[in-house]
Short mmCIF file of C-alpha atoms in Angstrom, two decimals:
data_model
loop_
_atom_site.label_atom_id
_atom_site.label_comp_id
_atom_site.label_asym_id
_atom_site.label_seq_id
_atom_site.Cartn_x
_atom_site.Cartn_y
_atom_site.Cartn_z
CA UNK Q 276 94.49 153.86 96.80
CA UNK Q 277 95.89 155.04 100.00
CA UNK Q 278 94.49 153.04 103.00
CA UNK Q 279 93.89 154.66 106.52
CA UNK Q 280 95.12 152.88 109.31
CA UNK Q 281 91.92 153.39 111.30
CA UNK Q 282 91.33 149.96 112.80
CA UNK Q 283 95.55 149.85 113.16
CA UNK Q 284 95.06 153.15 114.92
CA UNK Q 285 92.72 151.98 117.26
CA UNK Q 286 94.28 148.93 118.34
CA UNK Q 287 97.55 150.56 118.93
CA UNK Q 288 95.93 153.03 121.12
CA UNK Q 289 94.43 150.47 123.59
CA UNK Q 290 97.33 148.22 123.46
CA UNK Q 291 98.67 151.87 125.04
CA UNK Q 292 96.03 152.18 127.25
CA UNK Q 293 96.59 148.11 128.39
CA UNK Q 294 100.68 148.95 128.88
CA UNK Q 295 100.61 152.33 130.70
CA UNK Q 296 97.29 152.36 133.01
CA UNK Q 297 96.56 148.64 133.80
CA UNK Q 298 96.89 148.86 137.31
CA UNK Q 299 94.28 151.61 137.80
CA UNK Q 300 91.97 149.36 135.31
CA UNK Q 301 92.60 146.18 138.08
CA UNK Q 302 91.88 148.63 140.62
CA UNK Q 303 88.78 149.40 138.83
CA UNK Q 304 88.13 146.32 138.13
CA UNK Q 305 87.93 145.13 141.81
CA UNK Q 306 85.64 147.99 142.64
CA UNK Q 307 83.14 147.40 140.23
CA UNK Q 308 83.43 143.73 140.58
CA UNK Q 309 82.55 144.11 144.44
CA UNK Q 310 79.52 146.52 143.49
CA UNK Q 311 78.39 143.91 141.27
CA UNK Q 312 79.19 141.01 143.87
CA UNK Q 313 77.12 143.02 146.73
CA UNK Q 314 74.28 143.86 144.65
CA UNK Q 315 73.82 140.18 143.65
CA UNK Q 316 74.53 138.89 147.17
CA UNK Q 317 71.28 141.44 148.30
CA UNK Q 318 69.05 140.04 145.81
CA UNK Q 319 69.48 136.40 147.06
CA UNK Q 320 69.49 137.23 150.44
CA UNK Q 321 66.03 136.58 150.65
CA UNK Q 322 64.31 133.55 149.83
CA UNK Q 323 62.04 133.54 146.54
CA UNK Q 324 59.18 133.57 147.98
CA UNK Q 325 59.67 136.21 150.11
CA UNK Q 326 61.36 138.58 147.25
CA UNK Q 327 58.37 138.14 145.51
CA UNK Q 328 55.97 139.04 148.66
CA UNK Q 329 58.75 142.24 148.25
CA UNK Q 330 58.41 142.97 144.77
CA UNK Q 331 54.55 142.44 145.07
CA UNK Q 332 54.23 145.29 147.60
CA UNK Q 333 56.65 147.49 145.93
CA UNK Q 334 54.43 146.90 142.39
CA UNK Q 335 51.54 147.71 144.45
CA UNK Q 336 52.49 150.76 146.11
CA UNK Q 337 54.65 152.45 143.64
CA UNK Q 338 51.92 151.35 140.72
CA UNK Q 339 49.37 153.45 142.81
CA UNK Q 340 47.65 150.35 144.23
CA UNK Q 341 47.21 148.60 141.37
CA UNK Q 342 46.33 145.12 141.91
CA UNK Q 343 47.05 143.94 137.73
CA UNK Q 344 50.52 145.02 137.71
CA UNK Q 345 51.31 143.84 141.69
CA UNK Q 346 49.86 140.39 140.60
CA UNK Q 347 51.39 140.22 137.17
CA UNK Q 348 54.70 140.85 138.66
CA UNK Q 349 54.19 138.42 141.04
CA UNK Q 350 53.34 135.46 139.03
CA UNK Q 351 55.75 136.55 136.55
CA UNK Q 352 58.87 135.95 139.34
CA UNK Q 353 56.79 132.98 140.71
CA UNK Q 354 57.58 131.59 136.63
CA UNK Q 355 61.19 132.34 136.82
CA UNK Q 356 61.32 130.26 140.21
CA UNK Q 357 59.57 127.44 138.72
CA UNK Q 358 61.88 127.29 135.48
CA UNK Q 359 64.68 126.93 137.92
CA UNK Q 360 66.32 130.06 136.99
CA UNK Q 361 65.98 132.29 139.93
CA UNK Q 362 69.61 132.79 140.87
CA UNK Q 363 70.46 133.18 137.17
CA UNK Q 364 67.56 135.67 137.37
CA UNK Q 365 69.05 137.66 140.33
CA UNK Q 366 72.63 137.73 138.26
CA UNK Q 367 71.05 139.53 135.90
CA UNK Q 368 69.52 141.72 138.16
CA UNK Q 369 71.96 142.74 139.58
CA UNK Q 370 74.47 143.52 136.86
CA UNK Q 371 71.40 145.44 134.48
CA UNK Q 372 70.91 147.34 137.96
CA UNK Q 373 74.82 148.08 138.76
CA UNK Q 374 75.32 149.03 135.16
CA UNK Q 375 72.42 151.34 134.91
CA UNK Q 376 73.25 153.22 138.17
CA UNK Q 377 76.91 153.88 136.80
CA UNK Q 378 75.25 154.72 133.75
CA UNK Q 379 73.52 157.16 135.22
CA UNK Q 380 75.69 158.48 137.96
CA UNK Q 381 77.81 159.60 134.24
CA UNK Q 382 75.06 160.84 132.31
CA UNK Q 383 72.60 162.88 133.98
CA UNK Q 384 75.51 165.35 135.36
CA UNK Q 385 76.77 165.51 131.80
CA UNK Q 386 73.26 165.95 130.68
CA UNK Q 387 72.57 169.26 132.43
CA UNK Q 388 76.27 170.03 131.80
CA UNK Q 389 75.93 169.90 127.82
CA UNK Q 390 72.30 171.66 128.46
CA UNK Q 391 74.18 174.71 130.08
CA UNK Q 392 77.00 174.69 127.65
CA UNK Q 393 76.54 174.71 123.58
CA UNK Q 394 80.16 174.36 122.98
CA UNK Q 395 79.98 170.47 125.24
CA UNK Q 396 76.62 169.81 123.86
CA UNK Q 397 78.34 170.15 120.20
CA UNK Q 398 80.93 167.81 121.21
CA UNK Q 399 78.91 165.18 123.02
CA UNK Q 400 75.96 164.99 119.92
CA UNK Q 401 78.51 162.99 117.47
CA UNK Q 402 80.14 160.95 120.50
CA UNK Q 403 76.58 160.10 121.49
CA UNK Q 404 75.49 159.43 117.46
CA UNK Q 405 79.00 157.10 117.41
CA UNK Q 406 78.15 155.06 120.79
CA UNK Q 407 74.43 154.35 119.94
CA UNK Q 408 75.36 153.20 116.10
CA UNK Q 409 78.20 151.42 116.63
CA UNK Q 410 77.24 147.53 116.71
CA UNK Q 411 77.10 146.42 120.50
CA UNK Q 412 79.93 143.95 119.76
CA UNK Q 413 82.59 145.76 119.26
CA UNK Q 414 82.30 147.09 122.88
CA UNK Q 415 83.16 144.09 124.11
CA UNK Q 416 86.08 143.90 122.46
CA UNK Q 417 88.44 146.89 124.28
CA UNK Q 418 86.52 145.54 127.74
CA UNK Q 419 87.88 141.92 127.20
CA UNK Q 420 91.36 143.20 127.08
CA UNK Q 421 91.07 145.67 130.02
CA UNK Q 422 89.12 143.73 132.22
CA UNK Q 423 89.45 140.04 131.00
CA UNK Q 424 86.54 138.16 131.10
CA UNK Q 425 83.70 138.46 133.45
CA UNK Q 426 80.89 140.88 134.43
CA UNK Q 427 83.34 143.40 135.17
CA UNK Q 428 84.01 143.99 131.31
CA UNK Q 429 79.84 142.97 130.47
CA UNK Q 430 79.23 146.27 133.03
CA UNK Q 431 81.61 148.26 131.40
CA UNK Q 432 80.61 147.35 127.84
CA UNK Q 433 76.56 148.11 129.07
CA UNK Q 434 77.74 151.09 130.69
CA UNK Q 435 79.11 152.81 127.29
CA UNK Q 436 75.76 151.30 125.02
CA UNK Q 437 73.19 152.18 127.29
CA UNK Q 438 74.19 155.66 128.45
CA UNK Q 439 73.47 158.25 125.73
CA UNK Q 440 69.54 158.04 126.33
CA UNK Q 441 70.44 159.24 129.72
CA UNK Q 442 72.45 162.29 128.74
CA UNK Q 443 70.17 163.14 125.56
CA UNK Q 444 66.94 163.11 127.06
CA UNK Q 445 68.46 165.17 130.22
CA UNK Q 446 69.96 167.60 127.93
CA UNK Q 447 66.61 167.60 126.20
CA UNK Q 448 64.41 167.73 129.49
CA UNK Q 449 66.94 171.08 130.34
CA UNK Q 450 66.29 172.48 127.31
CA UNK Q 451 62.58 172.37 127.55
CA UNK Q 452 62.24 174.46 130.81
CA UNK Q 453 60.07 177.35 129.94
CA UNK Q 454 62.09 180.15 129.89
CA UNK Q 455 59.13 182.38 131.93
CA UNK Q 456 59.91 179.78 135.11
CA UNK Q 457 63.92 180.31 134.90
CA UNK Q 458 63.34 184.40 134.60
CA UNK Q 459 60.86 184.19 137.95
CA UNK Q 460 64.06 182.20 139.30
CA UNK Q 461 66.75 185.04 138.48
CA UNK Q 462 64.47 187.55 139.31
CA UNK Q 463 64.24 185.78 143.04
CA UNK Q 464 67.79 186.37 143.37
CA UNK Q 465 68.03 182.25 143.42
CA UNK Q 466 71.77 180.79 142.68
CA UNK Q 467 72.38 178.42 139.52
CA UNK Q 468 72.12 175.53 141.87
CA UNK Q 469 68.65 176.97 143.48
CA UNK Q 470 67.96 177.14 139.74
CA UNK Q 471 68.43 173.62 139.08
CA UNK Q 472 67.38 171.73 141.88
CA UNK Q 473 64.17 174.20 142.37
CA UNK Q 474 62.74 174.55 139.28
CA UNK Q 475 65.09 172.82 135.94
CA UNK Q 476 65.00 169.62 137.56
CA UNK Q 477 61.36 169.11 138.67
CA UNK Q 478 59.92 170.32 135.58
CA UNK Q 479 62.48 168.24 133.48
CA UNK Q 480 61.83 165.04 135.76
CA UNK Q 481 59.70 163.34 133.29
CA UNK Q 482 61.92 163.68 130.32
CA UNK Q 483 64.71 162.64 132.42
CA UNK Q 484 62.58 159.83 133.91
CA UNK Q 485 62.07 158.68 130.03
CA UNK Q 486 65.95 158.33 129.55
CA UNK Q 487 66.07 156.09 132.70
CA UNK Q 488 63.90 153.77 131.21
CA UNK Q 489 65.73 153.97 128.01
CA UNK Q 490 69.00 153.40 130.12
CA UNK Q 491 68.07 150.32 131.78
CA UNK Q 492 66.24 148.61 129.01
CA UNK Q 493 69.10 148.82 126.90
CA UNK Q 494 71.48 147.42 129.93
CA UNK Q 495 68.62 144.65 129.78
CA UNK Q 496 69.41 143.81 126.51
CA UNK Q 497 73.35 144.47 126.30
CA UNK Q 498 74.01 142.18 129.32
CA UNK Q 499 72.33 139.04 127.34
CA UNK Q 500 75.06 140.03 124.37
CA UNK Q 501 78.05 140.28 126.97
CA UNK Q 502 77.23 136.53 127.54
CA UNK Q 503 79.84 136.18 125.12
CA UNK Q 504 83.03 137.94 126.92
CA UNK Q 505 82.20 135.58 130.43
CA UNK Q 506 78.52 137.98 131.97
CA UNK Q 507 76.82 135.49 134.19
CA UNK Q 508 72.91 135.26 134.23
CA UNK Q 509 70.46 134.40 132.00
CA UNK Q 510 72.39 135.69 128.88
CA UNK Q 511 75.06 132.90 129.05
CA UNK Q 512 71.62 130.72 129.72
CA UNK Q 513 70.69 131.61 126.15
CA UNK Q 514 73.71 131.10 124.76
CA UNK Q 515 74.01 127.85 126.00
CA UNK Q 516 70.96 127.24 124.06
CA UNK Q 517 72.03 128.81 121.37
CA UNK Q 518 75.47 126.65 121.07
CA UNK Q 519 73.36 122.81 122.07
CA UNK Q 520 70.25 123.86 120.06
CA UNK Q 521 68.57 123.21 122.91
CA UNK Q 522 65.40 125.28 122.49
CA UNK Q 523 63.72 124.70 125.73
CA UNK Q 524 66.44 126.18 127.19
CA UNK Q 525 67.18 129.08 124.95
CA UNK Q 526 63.46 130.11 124.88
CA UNK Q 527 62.90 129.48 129.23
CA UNK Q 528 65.81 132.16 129.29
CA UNK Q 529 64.46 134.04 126.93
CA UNK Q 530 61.44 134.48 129.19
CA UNK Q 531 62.27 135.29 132.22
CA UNK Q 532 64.59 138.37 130.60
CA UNK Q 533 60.82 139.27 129.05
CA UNK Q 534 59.44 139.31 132.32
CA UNK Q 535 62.64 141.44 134.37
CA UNK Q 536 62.37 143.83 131.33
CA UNK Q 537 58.53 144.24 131.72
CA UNK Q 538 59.17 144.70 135.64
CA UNK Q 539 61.89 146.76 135.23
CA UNK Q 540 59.77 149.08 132.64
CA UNK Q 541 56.54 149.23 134.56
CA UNK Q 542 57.94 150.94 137.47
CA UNK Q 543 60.22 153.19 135.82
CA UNK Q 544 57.10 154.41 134.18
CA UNK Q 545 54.79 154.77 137.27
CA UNK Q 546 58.21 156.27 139.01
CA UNK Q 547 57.70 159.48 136.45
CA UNK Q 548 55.92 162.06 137.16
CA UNK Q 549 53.27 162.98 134.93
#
């Protein structure tokens, strides 16, 4: 039986990619790896105690003054402090927070764009069914060879898994606009972008709010994976533990991701509108 080349195929075409656009991919590279680098250097600019004070205020305030979820935060990044793992901590933090915003700098524009246009949405809904089924692992295979090791390739890797929530549930959040509210806009004489930004985009905001929260929890848990191609933080923590069957280790790690993703999900949730 005749054998397609597929995997053949595939591999030839980023060995092209490797030989004929590697500079832009170092320039690239750099760029992301100083977004990365600044983001990190912000979180640890302030001592621990005094993020948490932060993060207790901003739990507080954007959790509608409530005390539970200020205080759970709180002693939740007071644990991480305690394990020892706070700079690990802000690693990941900042490279689940870089990776989302690129995330969704690319997918909420295509998003409304697929929403507008049948013909794109068509073309994005098998991309999008091939990037959320495809194991996680083989995405860092293509970003180790353009980007070598590092959190440059773990971002780029996170980017591709955890954007299709984003541009699904904006698509979907479009879509849903009452059709009474857009004919009150045209009849207004508004433009497409009055449209949008008036009336598409508020009323969407809480679908679009959902795939945000969708976006970064699966950065969360794609930047523990990329661990493996060189990602800093509290992935390569539990992989450490993983290789020395060191439990302690693996599970302390394990932890304090529970806690970030908790954080990270809480306010995205009392961000949305309801």
């Amino acid at each position: 039986m005749l054998r397609l080349p597929v995997g053949d195929t595939v591999e030839l075409a980023v060995d092209w990619i490797e030989a004929n656009f590697g500079q832009f991919l170092d320039t690239i590279s750099q760029q992301l790896d100083f977004l990365i680098s600044s983001l990190k250097d912000a979180l640890l600019f302030l001592p621990p105690e005094l993020f948490i004070a932060v993060i207790f205020l901003l739990a507080y305030f954007v959790g509608k003054r409530n005390i539970k979820l200020a205080a759970g935060t709180a002693i939740g990044f007071f644990l991480i402090q305690n394990m020892g793992l706070w700079t690990l901590s802000m690693e990941t933090l900042a490279l689940v927070l870089s990776s989302t915003l690129l995330a969704l700098i690319i997918g909420i524009p295509l998003g409304i764009l697929s929403a507008k246009n049948t013909t794109l949405s068509s073309i994005l809904k098998p991309v999008l069914d091939f990037m959320q089924t495809m194991p996680p692992f083989v995405y860092l295979i293509p970003a180790l060879i353009f980007f070598q090791l590092g959190n440059v390739p773990s971002m780029i890797a996170t980017v591709v898994f955890a954007m299709p929530p984003a541009i699904r549930l904006t698509n979907l959040g479009i879509r849903q606009v009452p059709i009474e509210l857009t004919e009150v806009a045209d009849s207004f004489g508004s433009t497409s972008w009055q449209k949008l930004s008036k009336v598409e985009l508020p009323v969407a905001l809480p679908t679009i709010m959902a795939g945000v929260n969708q976006c970064i929890m699966l950065s969360l848990s794609m930047v523990v994976i990329a661990a493996m191609i060189g990602a800093r933080g509290l992935g390569y923590q539990v992989l450490l533990g993983i290789q020395r069957v060191d439990i302690g280790m693996g599970f302390e790690a394990g932890l304090s991701i529970v806690i970030i993703a908790v954080f990270l999900d809480r306010i995205t949730q009392h961000l949305s509108p309801r």
